[in-house]
Tab-separated table of C-alpha atoms and ligand atoms in Angstrom:
chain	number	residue	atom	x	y	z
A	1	UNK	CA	21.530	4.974	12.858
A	2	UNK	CA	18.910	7.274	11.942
A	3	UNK	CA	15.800	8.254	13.310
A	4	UNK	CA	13.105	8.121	10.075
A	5	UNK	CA	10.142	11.040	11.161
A	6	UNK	CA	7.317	11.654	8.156
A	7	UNK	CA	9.366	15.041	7.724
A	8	UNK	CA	12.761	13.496	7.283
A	9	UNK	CA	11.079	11.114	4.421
A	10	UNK	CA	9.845	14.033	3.042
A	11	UNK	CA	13.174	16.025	2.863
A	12	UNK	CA	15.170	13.517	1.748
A	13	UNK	CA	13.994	14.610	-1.835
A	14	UNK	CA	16.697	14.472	-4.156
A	15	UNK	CA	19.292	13.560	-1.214
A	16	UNK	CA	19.424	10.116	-1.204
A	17	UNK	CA	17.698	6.853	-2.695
A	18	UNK	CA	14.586	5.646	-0.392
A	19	UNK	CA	14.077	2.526	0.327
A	20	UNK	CA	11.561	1.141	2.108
A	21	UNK	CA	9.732	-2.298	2.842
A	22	UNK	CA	6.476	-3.932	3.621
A	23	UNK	CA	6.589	-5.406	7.549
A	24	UNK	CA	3.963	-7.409	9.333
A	25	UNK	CA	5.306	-8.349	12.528
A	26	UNK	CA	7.638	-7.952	15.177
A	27	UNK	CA	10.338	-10.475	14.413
A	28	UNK	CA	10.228	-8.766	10.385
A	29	UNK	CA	10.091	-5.228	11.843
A	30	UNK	CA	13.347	-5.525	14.115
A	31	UNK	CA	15.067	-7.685	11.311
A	32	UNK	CA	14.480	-4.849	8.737
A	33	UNK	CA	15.168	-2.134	10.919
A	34	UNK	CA	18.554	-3.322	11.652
A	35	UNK	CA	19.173	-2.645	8.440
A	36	UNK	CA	18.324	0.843	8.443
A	37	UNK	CA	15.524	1.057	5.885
A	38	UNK	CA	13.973	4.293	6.490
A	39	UNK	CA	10.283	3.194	5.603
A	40	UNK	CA	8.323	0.249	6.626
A	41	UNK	CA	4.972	-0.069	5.528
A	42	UNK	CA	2.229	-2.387	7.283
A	43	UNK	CA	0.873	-2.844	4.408
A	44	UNK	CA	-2.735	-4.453	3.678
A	45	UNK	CA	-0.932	-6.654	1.500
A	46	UNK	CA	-0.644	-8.451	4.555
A	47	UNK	CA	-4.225	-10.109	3.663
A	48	UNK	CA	-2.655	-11.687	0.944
A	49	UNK	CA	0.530	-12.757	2.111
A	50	UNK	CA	-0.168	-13.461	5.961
A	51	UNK	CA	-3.700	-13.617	5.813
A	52	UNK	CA	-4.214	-15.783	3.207
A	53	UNK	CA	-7.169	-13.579	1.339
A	54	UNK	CA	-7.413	-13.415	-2.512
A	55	UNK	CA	-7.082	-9.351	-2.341
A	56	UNK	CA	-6.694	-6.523	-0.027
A	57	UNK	CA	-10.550	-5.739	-0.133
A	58	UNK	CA	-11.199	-7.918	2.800
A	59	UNK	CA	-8.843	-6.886	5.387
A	60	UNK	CA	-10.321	-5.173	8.245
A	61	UNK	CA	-9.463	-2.219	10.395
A	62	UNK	CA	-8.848	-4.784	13.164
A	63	UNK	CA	-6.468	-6.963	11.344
A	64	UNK	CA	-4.091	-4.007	10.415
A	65	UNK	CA	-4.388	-2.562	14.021
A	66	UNK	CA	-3.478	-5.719	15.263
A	67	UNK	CA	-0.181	-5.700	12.625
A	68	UNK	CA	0.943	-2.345	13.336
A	69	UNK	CA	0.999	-3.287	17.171
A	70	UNK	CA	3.344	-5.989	16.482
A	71	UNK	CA	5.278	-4.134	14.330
A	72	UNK	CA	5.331	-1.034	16.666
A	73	UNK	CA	6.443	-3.271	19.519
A	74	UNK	CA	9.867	-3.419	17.752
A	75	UNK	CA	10.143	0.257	18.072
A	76	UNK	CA	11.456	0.851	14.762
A	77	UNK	CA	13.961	3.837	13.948
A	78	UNK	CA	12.240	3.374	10.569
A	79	UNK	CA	9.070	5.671	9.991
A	80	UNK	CA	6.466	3.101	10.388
A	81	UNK	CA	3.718	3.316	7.992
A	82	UNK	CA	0.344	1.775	8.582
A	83	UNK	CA	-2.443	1.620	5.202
A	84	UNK	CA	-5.798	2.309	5.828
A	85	UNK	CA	-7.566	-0.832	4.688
A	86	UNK	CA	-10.359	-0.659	1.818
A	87	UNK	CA	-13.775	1.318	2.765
A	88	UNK	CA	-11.823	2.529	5.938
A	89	UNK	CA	-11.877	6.329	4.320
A	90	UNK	CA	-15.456	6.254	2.583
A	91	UNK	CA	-16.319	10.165	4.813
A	92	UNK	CA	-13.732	12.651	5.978
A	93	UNK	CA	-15.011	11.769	9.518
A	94	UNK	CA	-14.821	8.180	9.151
A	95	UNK	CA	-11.293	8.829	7.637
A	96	UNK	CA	-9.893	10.818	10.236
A	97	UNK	CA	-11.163	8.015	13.173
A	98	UNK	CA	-9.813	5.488	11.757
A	99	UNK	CA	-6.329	7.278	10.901
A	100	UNK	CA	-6.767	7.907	14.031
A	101	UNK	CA	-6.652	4.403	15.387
A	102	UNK	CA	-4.005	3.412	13.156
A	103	UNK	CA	-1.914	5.762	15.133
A	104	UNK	CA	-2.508	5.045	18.608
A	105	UNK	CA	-1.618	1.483	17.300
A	106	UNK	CA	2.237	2.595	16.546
A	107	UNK	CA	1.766	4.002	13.190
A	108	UNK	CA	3.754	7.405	12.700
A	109	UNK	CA	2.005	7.960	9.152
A	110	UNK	CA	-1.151	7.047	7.412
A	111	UNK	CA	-1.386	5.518	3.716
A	112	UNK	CA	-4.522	5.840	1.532
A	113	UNK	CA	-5.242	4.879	-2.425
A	114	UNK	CA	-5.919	7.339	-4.426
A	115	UNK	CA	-5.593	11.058	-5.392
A	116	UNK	CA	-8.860	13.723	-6.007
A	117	UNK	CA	-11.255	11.124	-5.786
A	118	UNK	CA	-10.290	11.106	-1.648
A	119	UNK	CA	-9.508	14.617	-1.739
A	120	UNK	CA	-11.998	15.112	1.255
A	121	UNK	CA	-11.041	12.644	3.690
A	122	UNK	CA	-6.937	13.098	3.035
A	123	UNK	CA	-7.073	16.576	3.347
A	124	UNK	CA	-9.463	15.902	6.842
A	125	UNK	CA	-6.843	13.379	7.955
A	126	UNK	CA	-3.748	16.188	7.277
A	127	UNK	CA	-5.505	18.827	8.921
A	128	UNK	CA	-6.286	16.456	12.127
A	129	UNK	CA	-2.460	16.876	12.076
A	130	UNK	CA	-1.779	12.803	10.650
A	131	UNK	CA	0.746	12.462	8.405
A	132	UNK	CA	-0.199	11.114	5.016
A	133	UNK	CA	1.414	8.822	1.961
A	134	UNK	CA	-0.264	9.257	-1.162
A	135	UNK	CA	-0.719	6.378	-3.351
A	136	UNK	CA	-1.006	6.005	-6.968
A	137	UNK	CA	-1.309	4.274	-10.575
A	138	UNK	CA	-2.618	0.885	-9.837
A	139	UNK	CA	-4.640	0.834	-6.805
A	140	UNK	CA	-4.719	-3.129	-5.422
A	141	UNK	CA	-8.169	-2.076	-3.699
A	142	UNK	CA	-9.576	-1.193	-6.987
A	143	UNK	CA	-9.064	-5.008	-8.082
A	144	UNK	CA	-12.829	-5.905	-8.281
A	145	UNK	CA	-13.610	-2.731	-10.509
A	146	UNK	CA	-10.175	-3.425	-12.442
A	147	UNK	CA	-10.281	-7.354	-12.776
A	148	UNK	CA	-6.455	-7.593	-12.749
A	149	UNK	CA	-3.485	-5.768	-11.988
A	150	UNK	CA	-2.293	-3.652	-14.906
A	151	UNK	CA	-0.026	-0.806	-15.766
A	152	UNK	CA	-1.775	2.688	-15.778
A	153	UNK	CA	-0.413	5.935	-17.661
A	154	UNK	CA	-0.208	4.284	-21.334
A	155	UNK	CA	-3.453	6.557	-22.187
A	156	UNK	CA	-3.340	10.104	-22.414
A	157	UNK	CA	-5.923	10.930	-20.349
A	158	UNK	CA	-4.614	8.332	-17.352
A	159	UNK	CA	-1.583	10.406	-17.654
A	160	UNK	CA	-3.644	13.602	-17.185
A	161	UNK	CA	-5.284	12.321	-14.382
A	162	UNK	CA	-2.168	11.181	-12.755
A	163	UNK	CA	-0.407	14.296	-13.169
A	164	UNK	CA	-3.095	15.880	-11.725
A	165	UNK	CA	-3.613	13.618	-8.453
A	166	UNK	CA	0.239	13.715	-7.988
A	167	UNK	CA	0.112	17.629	-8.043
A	168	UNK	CA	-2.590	17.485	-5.775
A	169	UNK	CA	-1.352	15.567	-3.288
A	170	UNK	CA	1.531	17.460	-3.044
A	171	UNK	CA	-0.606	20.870	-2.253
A	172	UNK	CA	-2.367	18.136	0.707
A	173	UNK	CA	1.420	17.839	2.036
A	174	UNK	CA	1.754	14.303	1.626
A	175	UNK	CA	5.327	13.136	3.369
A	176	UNK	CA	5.613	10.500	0.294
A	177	UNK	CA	4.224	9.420	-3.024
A	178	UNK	CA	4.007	5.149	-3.472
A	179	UNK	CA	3.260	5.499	-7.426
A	180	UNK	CA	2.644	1.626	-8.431
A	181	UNK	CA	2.388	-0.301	-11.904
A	182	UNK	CA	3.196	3.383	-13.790
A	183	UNK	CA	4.570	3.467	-16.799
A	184	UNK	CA	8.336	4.089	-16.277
A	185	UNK	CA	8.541	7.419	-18.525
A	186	UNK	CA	5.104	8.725	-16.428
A	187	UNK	CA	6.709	7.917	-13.166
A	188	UNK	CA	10.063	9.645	-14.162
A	189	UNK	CA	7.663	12.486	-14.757
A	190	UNK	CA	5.644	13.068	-11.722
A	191	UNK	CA	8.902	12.278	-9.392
A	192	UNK	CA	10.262	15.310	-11.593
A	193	UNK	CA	7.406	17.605	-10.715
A	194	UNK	CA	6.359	16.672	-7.555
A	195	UNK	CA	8.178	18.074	-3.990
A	196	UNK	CA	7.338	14.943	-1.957
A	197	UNK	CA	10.022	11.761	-2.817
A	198	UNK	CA	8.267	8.984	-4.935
A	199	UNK	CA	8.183	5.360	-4.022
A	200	UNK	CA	8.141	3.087	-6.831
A	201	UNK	CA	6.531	-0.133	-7.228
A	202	UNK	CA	6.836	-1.888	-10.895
A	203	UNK	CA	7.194	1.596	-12.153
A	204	UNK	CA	11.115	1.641	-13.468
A	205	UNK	CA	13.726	2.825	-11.969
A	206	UNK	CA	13.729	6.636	-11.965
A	207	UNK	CA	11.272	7.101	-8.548
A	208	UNK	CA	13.246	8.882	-5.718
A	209	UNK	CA	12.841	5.683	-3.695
A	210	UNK	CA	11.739	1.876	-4.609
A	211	UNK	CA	9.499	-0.359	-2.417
A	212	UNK	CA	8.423	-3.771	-2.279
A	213	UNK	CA	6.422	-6.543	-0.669
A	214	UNK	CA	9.308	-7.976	1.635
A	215	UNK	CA	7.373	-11.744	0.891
A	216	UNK	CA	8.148	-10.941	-2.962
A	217	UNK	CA	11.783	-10.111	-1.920
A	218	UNK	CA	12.804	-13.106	0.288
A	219	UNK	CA	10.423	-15.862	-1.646
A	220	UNK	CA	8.460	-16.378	1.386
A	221	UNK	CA	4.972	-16.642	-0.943
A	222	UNK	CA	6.246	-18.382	-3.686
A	223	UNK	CA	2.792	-19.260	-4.663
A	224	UNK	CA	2.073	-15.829	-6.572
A	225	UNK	CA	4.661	-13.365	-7.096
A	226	UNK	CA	4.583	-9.761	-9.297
A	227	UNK	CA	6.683	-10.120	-12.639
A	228	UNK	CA	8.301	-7.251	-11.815
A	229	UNK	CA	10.087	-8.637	-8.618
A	230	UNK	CA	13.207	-10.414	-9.021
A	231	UNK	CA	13.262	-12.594	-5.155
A	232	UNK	CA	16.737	-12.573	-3.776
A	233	UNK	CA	16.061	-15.836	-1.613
A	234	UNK	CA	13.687	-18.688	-2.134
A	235	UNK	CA	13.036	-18.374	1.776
A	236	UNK	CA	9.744	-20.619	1.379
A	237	UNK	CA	12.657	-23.399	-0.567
A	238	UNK	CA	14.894	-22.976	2.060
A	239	UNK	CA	12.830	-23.119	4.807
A	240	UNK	CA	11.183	-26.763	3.103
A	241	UNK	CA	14.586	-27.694	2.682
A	242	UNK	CA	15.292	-27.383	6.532
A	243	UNK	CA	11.987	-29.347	7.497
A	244	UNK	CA	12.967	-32.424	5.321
A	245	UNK	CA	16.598	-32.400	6.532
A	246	UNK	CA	15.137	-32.416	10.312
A	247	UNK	CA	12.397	-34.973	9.469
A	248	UNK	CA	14.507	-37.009	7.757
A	249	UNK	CA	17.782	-37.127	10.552
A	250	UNK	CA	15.074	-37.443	13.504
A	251	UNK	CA	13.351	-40.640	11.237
A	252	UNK	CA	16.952	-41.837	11.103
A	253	UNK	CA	17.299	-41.551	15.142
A	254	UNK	CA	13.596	-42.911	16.031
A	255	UNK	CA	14.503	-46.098	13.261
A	256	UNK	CA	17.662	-46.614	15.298
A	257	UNK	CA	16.667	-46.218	18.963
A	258	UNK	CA	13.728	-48.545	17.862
A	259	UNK	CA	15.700	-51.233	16.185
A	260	UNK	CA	18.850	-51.750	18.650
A	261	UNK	CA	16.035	-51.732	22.081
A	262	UNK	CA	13.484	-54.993	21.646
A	263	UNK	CA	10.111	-53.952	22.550
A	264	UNK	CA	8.356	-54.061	25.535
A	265	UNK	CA	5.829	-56.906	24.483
A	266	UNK	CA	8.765	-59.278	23.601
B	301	LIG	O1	-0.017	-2.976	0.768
B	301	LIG	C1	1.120	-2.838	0.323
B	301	LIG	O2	2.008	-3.643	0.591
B	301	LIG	C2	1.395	-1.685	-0.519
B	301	LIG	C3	2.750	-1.587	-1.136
B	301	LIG	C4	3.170	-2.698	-1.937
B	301	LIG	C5	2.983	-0.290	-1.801
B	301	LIG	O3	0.557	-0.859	-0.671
């Protein structure tokens, strides 16, 4: 099985499909990378679906250090991607520290939201010799400015904008593009003009590569799921499922051990 390096991901343009997943943990990490994804992403969706936070603006610098060690520990063949939580890249210096710490923790590549608007602190992080993964459309730590998660490139002058973070992120090097929630004809677009493979998320189908939240997958968070995910397991079902069968055979063994021996008081 392959060995996934930030330059691999990146020449794998227009080679083969990319997939690639979101991993939390060490059990998830080895799991996944027995199947030879090439990408797994500690994502800070993890403060949603581990964490149990409304949104990705309140996980911490600690909590995704803490996941990427986990994950790490699996020593994945996959190129392990770690995001830089919200207001983790606010300076270039500030940027680069904490990129920094994600990879001591086990991360091989950095990813941060956004496209000229960080154009300081990505290009700091690249030249401190980090790779990067660009991200994006709709940009889940933009949720309190945004008020809800919606498709972006349906205006002309998103599309402009788009285009125009896309082609500068490729100048920055980026090894990969995660373009999320863009309209399908946009995304079909920019993964035409841009050198670094595209990751799509709820953006159609014509991205060089597809991710998703491995939760969203596998039903493991039933409780809120994208409508663009179609779950290939009710994991959270199945998993309920198991508990009741166990609680109800071991109530059927305590009801008869208790029945056939009299008590001790009689
Ligand atoms: O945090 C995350 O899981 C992500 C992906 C869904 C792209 O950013």
């Amino acid at each position: 099985m392959d060995t996934w390096t930030p330059d691999l991901i990146r020449a794998s343009k227009g080679k083969q499909f990319l997939p690639a997943l979101t991993t939390y943990d060490y059990p998830m990490t080895r799991m996944l990378d027995e199947l030879g994804i090439p990408m797994l992403l500690v994502g800070d969706s993890l403060g949603m679906v581990v964490l149990g936070y409304p949104d990705t603006t309140h996980v911490t610098m600690e909590d995704m250090i803490h996941h990427i060690r986990a994950a790490a520990r699996a020593k994945p063949k996959a190129c392990l991607v770690g995001d830089m939580p919200y207001q983790s890249y606010e300076t270039s210096e500030q940027a680069v520290r904490n990129a920094r710490r994600l990879v001591e923790a086990g991360a091989q590549a950095v990813k941060l939201e956004g496209g000229h608007d960080i154009g300081m602190q990505i290009r700091a992080i690249r030249n401190a010799g980090i790779p990067c993964v660009g991200h994006l459309g709709m940009l889940p730590q933009h949720i309190l400015e945004e008020g809800s998660y919606k498709i972006k490139g349906r205006r002309e002058n998103e599309r402009r904008q788009l285009l125009e973070d896309a082609a500068f992120l490729e100048t920055v090097g980026v090894c990969a593009l995660v373009i999320e929630l863009v309209e399908p004809n946009l995304s079909q677009k920019i993964t035409s003009v841009t050198s670094a493979p595209t990751i799509g998320i709820g953006s159609g189908p014509h991205c060089d590569g597809q991710i998703l939240v491995t939760h969203d997958l596998v039903g493991s968070f039933p409780w809120f799921r994208p409508k663009f995910v179609k779950p290939r397991l009710q994991a959270t079902r199945q998993m309920q499922d198991a508990v009741r069968t166990w609680r109800c055979d071991e109530d059927g063994l305590y009801k008869q051990n208790h029945h056939s021996k009299p008590s001790p008081a009689s």
